[in-house]
mmCIF file of C-alpha atoms and ligand atoms in Angstrom:
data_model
loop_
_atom_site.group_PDB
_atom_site.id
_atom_site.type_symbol
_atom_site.label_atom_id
_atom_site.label_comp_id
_atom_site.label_asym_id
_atom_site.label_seq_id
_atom_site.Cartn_x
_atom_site.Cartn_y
_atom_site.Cartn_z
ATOM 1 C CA UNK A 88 21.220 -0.744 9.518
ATOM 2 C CA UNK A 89 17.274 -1.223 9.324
ATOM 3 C CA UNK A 90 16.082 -5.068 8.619
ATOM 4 C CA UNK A 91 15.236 -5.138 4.951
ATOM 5 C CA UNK A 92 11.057 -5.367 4.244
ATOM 6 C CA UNK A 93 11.076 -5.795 0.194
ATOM 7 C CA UNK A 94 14.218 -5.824 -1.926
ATOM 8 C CA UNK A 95 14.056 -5.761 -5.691
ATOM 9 C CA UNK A 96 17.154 -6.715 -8.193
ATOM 10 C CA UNK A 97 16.241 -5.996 -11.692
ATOM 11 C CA UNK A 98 12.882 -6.180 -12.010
ATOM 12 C CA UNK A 99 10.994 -5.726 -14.963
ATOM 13 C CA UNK A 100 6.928 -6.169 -15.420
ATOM 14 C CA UNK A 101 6.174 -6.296 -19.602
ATOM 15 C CA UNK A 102 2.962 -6.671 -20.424
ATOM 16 C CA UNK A 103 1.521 -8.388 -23.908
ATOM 17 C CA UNK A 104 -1.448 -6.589 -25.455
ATOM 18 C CA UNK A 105 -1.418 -9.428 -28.330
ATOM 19 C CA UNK A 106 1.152 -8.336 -30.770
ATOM 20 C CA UNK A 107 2.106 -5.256 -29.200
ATOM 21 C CA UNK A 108 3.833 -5.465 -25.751
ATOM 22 C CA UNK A 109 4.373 -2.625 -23.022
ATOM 23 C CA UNK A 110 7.407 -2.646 -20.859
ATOM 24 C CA UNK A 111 6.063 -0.757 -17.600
ATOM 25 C CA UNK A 112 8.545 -1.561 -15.110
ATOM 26 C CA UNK A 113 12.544 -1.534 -16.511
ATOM 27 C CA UNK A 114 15.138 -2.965 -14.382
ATOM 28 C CA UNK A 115 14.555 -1.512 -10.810
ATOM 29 C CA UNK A 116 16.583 -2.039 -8.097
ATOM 30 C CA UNK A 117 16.014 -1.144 -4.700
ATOM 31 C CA UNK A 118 15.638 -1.636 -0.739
ATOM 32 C CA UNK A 119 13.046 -0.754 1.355
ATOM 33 C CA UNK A 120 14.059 -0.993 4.794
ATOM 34 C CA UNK A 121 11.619 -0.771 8.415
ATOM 35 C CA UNK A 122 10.825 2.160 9.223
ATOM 36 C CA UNK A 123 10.964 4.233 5.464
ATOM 37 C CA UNK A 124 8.794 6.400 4.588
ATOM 38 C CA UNK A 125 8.969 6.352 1.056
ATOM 39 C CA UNK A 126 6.963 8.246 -2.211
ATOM 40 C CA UNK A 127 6.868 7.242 -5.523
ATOM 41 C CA UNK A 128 6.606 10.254 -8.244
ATOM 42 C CA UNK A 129 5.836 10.098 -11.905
ATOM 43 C CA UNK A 130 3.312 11.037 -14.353
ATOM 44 C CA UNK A 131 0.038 9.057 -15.376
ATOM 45 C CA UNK A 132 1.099 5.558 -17.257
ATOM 46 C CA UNK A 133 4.552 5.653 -16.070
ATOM 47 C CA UNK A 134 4.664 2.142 -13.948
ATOM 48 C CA UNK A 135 3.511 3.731 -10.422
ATOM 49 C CA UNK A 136 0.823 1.170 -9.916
ATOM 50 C CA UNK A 137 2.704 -1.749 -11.822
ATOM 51 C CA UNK A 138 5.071 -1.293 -9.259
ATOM 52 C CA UNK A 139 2.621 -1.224 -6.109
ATOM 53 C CA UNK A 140 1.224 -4.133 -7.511
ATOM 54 C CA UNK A 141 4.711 -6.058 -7.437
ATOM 55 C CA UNK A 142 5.492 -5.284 -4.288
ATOM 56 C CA UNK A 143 2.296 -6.233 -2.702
ATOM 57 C CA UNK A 144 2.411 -9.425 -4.936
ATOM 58 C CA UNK A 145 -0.847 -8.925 -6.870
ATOM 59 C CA UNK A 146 1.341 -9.307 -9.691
ATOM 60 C CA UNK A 147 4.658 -11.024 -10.949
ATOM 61 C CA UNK A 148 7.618 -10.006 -12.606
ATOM 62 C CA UNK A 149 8.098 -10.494 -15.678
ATOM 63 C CA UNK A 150 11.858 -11.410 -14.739
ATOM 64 C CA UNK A 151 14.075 -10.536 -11.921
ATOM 65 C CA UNK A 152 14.317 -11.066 -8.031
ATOM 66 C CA UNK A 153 11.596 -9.971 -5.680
ATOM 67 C CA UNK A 154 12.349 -10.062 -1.682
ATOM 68 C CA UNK A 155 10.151 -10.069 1.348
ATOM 69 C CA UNK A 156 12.127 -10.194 4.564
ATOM 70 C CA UNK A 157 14.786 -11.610 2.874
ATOM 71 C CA UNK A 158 13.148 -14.554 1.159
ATOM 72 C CA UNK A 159 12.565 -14.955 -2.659
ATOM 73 C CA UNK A 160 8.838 -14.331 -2.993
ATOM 74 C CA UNK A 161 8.877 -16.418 -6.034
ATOM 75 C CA UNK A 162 9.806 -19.590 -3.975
ATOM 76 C CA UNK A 163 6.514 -19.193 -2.247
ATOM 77 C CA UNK A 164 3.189 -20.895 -3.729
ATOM 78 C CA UNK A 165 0.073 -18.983 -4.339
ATOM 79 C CA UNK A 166 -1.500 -19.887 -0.963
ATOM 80 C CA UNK A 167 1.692 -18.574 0.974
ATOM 81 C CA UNK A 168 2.050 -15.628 -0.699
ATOM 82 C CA UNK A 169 -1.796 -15.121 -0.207
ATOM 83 C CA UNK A 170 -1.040 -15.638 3.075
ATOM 84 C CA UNK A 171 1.449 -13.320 3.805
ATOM 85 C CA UNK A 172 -0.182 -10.792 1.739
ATOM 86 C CA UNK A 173 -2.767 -10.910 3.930
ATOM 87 C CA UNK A 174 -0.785 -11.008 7.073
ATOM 88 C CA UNK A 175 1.683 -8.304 6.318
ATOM 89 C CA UNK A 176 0.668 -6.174 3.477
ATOM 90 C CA UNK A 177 -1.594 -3.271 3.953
ATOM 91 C CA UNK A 178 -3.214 -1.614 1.056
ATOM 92 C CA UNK A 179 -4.716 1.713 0.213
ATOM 93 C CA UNK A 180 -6.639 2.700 -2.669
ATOM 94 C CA UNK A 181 -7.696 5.753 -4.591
ATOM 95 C CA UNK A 182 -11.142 5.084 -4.379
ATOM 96 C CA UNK A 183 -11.438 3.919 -1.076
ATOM 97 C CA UNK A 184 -12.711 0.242 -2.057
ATOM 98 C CA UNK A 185 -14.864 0.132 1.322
ATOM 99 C CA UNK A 186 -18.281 -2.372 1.002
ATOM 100 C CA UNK A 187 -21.380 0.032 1.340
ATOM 101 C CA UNK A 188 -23.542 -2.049 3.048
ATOM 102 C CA UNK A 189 -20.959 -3.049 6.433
ATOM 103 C CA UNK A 190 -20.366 -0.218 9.098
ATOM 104 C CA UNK A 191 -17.565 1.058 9.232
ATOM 105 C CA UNK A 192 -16.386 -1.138 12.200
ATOM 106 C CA UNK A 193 -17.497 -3.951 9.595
ATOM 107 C CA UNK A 194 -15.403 -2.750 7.205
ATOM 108 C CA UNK A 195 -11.990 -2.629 9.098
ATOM 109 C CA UNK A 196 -12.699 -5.817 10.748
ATOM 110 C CA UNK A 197 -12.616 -7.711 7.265
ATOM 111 C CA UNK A 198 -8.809 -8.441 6.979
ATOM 112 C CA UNK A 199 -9.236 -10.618 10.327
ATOM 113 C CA UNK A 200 -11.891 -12.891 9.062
ATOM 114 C CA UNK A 201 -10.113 -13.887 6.157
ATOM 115 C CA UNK A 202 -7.324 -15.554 8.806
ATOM 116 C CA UNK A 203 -8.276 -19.335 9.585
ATOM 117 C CA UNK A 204 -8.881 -18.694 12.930
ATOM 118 C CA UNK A 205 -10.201 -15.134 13.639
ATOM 119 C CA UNK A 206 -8.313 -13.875 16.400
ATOM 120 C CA UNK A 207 -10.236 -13.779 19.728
ATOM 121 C CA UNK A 208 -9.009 -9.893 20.106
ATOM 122 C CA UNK A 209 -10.208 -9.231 16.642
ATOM 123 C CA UNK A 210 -12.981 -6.212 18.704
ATOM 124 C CA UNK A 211 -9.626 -4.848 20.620
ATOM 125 C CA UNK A 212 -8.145 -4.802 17.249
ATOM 126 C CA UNK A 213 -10.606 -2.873 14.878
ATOM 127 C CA UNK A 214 -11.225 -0.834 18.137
ATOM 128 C CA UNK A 215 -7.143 0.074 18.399
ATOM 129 C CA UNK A 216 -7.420 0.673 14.129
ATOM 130 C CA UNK A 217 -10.209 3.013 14.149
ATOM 131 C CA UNK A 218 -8.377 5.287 17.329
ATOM 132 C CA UNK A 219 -5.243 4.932 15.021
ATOM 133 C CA UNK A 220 -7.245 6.833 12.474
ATOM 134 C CA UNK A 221 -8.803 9.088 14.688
ATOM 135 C CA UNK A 222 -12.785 7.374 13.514
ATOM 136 C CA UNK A 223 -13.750 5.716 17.033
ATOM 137 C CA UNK A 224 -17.194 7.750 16.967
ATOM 138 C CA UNK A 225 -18.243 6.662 13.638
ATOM 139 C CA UNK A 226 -17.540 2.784 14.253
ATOM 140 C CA UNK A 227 -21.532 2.134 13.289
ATOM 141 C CA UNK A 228 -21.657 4.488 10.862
ATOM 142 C CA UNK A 229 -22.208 3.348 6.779
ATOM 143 C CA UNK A 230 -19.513 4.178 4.465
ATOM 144 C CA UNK A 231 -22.494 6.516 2.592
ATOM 145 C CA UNK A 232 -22.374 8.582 5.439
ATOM 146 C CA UNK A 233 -19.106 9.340 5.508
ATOM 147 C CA UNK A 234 -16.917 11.914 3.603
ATOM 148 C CA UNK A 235 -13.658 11.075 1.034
ATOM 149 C CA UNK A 236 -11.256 11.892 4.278
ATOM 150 C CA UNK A 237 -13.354 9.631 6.606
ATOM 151 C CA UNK A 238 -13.803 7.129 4.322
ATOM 152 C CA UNK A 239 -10.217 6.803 4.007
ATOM 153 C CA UNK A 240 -9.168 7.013 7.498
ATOM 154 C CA UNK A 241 -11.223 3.867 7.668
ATOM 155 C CA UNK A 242 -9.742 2.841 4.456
ATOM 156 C CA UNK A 243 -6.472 3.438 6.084
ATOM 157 C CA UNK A 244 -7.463 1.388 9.221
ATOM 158 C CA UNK A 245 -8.715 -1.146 7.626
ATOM 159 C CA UNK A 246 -5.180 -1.621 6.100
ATOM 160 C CA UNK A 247 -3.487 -1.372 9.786
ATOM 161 C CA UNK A 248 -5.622 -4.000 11.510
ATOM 162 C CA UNK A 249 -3.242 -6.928 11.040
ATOM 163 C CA UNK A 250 -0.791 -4.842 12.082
ATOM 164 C CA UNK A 251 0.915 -5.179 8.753
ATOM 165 C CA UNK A 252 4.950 -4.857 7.845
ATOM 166 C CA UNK A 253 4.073 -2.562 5.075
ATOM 167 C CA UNK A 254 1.519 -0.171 4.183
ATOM 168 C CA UNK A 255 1.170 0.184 0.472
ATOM 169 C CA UNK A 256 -0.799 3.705 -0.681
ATOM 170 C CA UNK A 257 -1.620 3.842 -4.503
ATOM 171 C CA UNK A 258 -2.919 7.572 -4.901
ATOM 172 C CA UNK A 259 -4.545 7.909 -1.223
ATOM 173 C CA UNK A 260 -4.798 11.691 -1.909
ATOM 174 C CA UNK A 261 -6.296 11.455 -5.328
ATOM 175 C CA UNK A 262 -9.787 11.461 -4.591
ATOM 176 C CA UNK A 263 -9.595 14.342 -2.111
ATOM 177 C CA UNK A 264 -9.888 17.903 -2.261
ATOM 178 C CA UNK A 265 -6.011 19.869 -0.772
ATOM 179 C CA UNK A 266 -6.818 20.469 2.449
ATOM 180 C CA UNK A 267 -8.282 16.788 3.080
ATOM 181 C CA UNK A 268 -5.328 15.933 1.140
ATOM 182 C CA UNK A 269 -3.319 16.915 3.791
ATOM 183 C CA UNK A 270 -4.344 15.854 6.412
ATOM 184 C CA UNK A 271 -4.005 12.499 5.370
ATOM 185 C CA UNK A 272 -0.608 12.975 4.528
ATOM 186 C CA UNK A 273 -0.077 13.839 7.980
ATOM 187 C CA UNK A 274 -1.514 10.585 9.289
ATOM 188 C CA UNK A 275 0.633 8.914 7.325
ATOM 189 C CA UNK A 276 3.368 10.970 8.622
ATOM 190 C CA UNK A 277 2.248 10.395 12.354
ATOM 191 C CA UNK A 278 2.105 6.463 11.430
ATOM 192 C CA UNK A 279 5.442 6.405 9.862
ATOM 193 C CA UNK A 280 6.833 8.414 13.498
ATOM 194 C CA UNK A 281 5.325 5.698 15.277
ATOM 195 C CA UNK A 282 7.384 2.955 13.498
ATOM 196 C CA UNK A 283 5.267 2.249 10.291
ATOM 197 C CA UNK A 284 7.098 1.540 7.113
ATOM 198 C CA UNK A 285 5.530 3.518 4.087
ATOM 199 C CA UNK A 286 5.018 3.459 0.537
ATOM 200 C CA UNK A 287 2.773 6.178 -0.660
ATOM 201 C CA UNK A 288 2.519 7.037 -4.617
ATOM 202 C CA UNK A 289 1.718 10.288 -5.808
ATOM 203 C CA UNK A 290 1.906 12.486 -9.104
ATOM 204 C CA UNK A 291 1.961 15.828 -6.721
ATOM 205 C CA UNK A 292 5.717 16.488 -6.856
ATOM 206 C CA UNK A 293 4.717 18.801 -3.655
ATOM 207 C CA UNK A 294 3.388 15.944 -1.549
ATOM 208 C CA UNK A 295 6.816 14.002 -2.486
ATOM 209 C CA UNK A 296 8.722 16.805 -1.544
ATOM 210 C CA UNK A 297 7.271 16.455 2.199
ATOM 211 C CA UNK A 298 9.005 11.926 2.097
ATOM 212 C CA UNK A 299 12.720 12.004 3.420
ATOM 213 C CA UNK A 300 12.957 8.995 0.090
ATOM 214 C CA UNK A 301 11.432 9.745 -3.707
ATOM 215 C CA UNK A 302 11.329 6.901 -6.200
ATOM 216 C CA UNK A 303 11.159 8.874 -9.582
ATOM 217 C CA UNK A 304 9.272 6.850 -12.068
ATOM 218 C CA UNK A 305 9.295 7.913 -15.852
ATOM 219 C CA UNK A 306 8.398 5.371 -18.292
ATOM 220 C CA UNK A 307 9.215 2.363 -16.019
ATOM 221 C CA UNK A 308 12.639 3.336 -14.970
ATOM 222 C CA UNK A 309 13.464 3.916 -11.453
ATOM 223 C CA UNK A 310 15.630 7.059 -9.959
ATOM 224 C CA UNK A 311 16.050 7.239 -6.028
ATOM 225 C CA UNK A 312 16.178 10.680 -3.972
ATOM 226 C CA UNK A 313 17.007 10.726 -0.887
HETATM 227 P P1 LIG B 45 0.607 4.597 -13.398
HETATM 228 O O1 LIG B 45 0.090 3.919 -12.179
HETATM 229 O O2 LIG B 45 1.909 5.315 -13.163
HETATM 230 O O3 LIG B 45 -0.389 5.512 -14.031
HETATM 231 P P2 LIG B 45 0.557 1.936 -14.597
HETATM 232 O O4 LIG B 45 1.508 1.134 -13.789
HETATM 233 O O5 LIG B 45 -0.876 1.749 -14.323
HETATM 234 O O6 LIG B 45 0.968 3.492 -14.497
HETATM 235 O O7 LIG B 45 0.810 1.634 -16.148
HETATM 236 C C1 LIG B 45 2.110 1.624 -16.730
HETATM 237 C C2 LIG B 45 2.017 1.197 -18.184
HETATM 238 O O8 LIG B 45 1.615 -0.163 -18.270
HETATM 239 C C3 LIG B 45 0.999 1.986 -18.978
HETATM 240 O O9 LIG B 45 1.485 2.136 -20.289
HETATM 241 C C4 LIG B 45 -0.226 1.103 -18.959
HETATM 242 O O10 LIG B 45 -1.037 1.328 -20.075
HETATM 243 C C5 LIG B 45 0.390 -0.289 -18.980
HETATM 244 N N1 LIG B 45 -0.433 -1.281 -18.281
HETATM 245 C C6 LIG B 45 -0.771 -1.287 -16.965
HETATM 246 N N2 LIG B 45 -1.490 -2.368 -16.639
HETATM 247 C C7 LIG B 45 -1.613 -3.089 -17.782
HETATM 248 C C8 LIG B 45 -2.242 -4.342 -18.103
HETATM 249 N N3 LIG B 45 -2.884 -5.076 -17.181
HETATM 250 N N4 LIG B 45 -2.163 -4.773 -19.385
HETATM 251 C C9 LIG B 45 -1.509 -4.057 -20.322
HETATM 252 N N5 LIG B 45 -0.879 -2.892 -20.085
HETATM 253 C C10 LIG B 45 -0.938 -2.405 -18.826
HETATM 254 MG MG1 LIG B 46 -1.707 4.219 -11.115
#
């Protein structure tokens, strides 16, 4: 069996909106193990990004047991879990979330200089991202100057450059026309053959179809398809 990346046992996420509250994650339960590649499915408002959030730690649960390589992620302080955020998450966006005014080398160099010590490879390391992603010949190129599909493969090697455990993809595709669509859904796929462990959320039902794994999400409750 596949080491275990992030286990959940009964998680919930409620939020309070003063009186009223909103429970947007119910009781899920699930493994992730090295080397998934796994798509979560569901409809606007139905918990997809509550549950990104969790397992990248941007957020808490409300109750329940959150796992990251096999340790409680609540026993962890704020600056540790920062730290391994950092370290061995790797987010993707919708919209991209690249700063306009770096290059794109810039950019996907900005996970390393958060680390207390930038490593002394950091230039091998962006340069290895960017090949990853198939953007070497833009490297001094502006976000601006850039389409949606180039701006997330830089996006997406920006997220790669630690070299991260998990990659974490809220709506990658959302912001790009079908046949750009695509073709980021096959890096991902080419990643995932290489080793990388995936999370990528949808509400295509047809770009699901193409992940081996399907976490169904309708109003915060969790059904697996394998
Ligand atoms: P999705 O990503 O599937 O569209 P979300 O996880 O963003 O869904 O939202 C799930 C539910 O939780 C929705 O009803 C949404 O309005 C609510 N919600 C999300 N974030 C918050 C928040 N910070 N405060 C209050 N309610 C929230
Ligand atoms: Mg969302």
């Amino acid at each position: 069996m596949a080491a275990e990346v992030i286990r959940l046992n009964q998680v919930c996420k409620r939020y309070r909106m003063g009186e009223a509250t909103v429970d947007a994650l119910v009781d899920a339960t699930f493994t992730i193990e090295e080397g998934e590649f796994v798509a979560i499915l569901g409809p606007s408002g139905s918990g997809k990004s509550t549950l990104m959030h969790l397992l990248g730690f941007l957020d808490s649960p409300s109750s329940g047991e959150l796992f990251f390589e096999g340790r409680p992620v609540a026993a962890l302080d704020e600056t540790a879990r920062a730290h391994v955020r950092a370290e061995k998450i790797g987010f993707v966006f919708q919209a991209f979330n690249l700063l306009p005014r770096l290059t794109v080398a810039g950019n996907v160099r900005l996970p390393l200089t958060y680390h207390r010590h930038p490593p002394a490879d950091a230039a091998a390391r962006v340069a290895d991202a960017l090949a990853r992603v198939d953007m070497t010949n833009r490297a001094h190129h502006r976000p601006g100057e850039l389409s949606g599909g180039q701006r997330q493969r830089v996006a997406i090697a920006r997220a790669l450059v630690n070299s991260p455990r998990i990659l974490l993809a809220d709506e990658p595709t959302g912001n790009l026309d079908t046949h750009t669509a695509a073709t980021i859904l096959a890096l991902f796929k080419e990643l995932n053959r290489q080793g990388g462990t995936i999370v990528l959320v949808t509400h295509s039902a047809e770009i699901a179809a193409q992940f081996p794994r399907q976490l169904h999400v309708r109003d915060g409750r969790i059904t697996d398809h394998r």
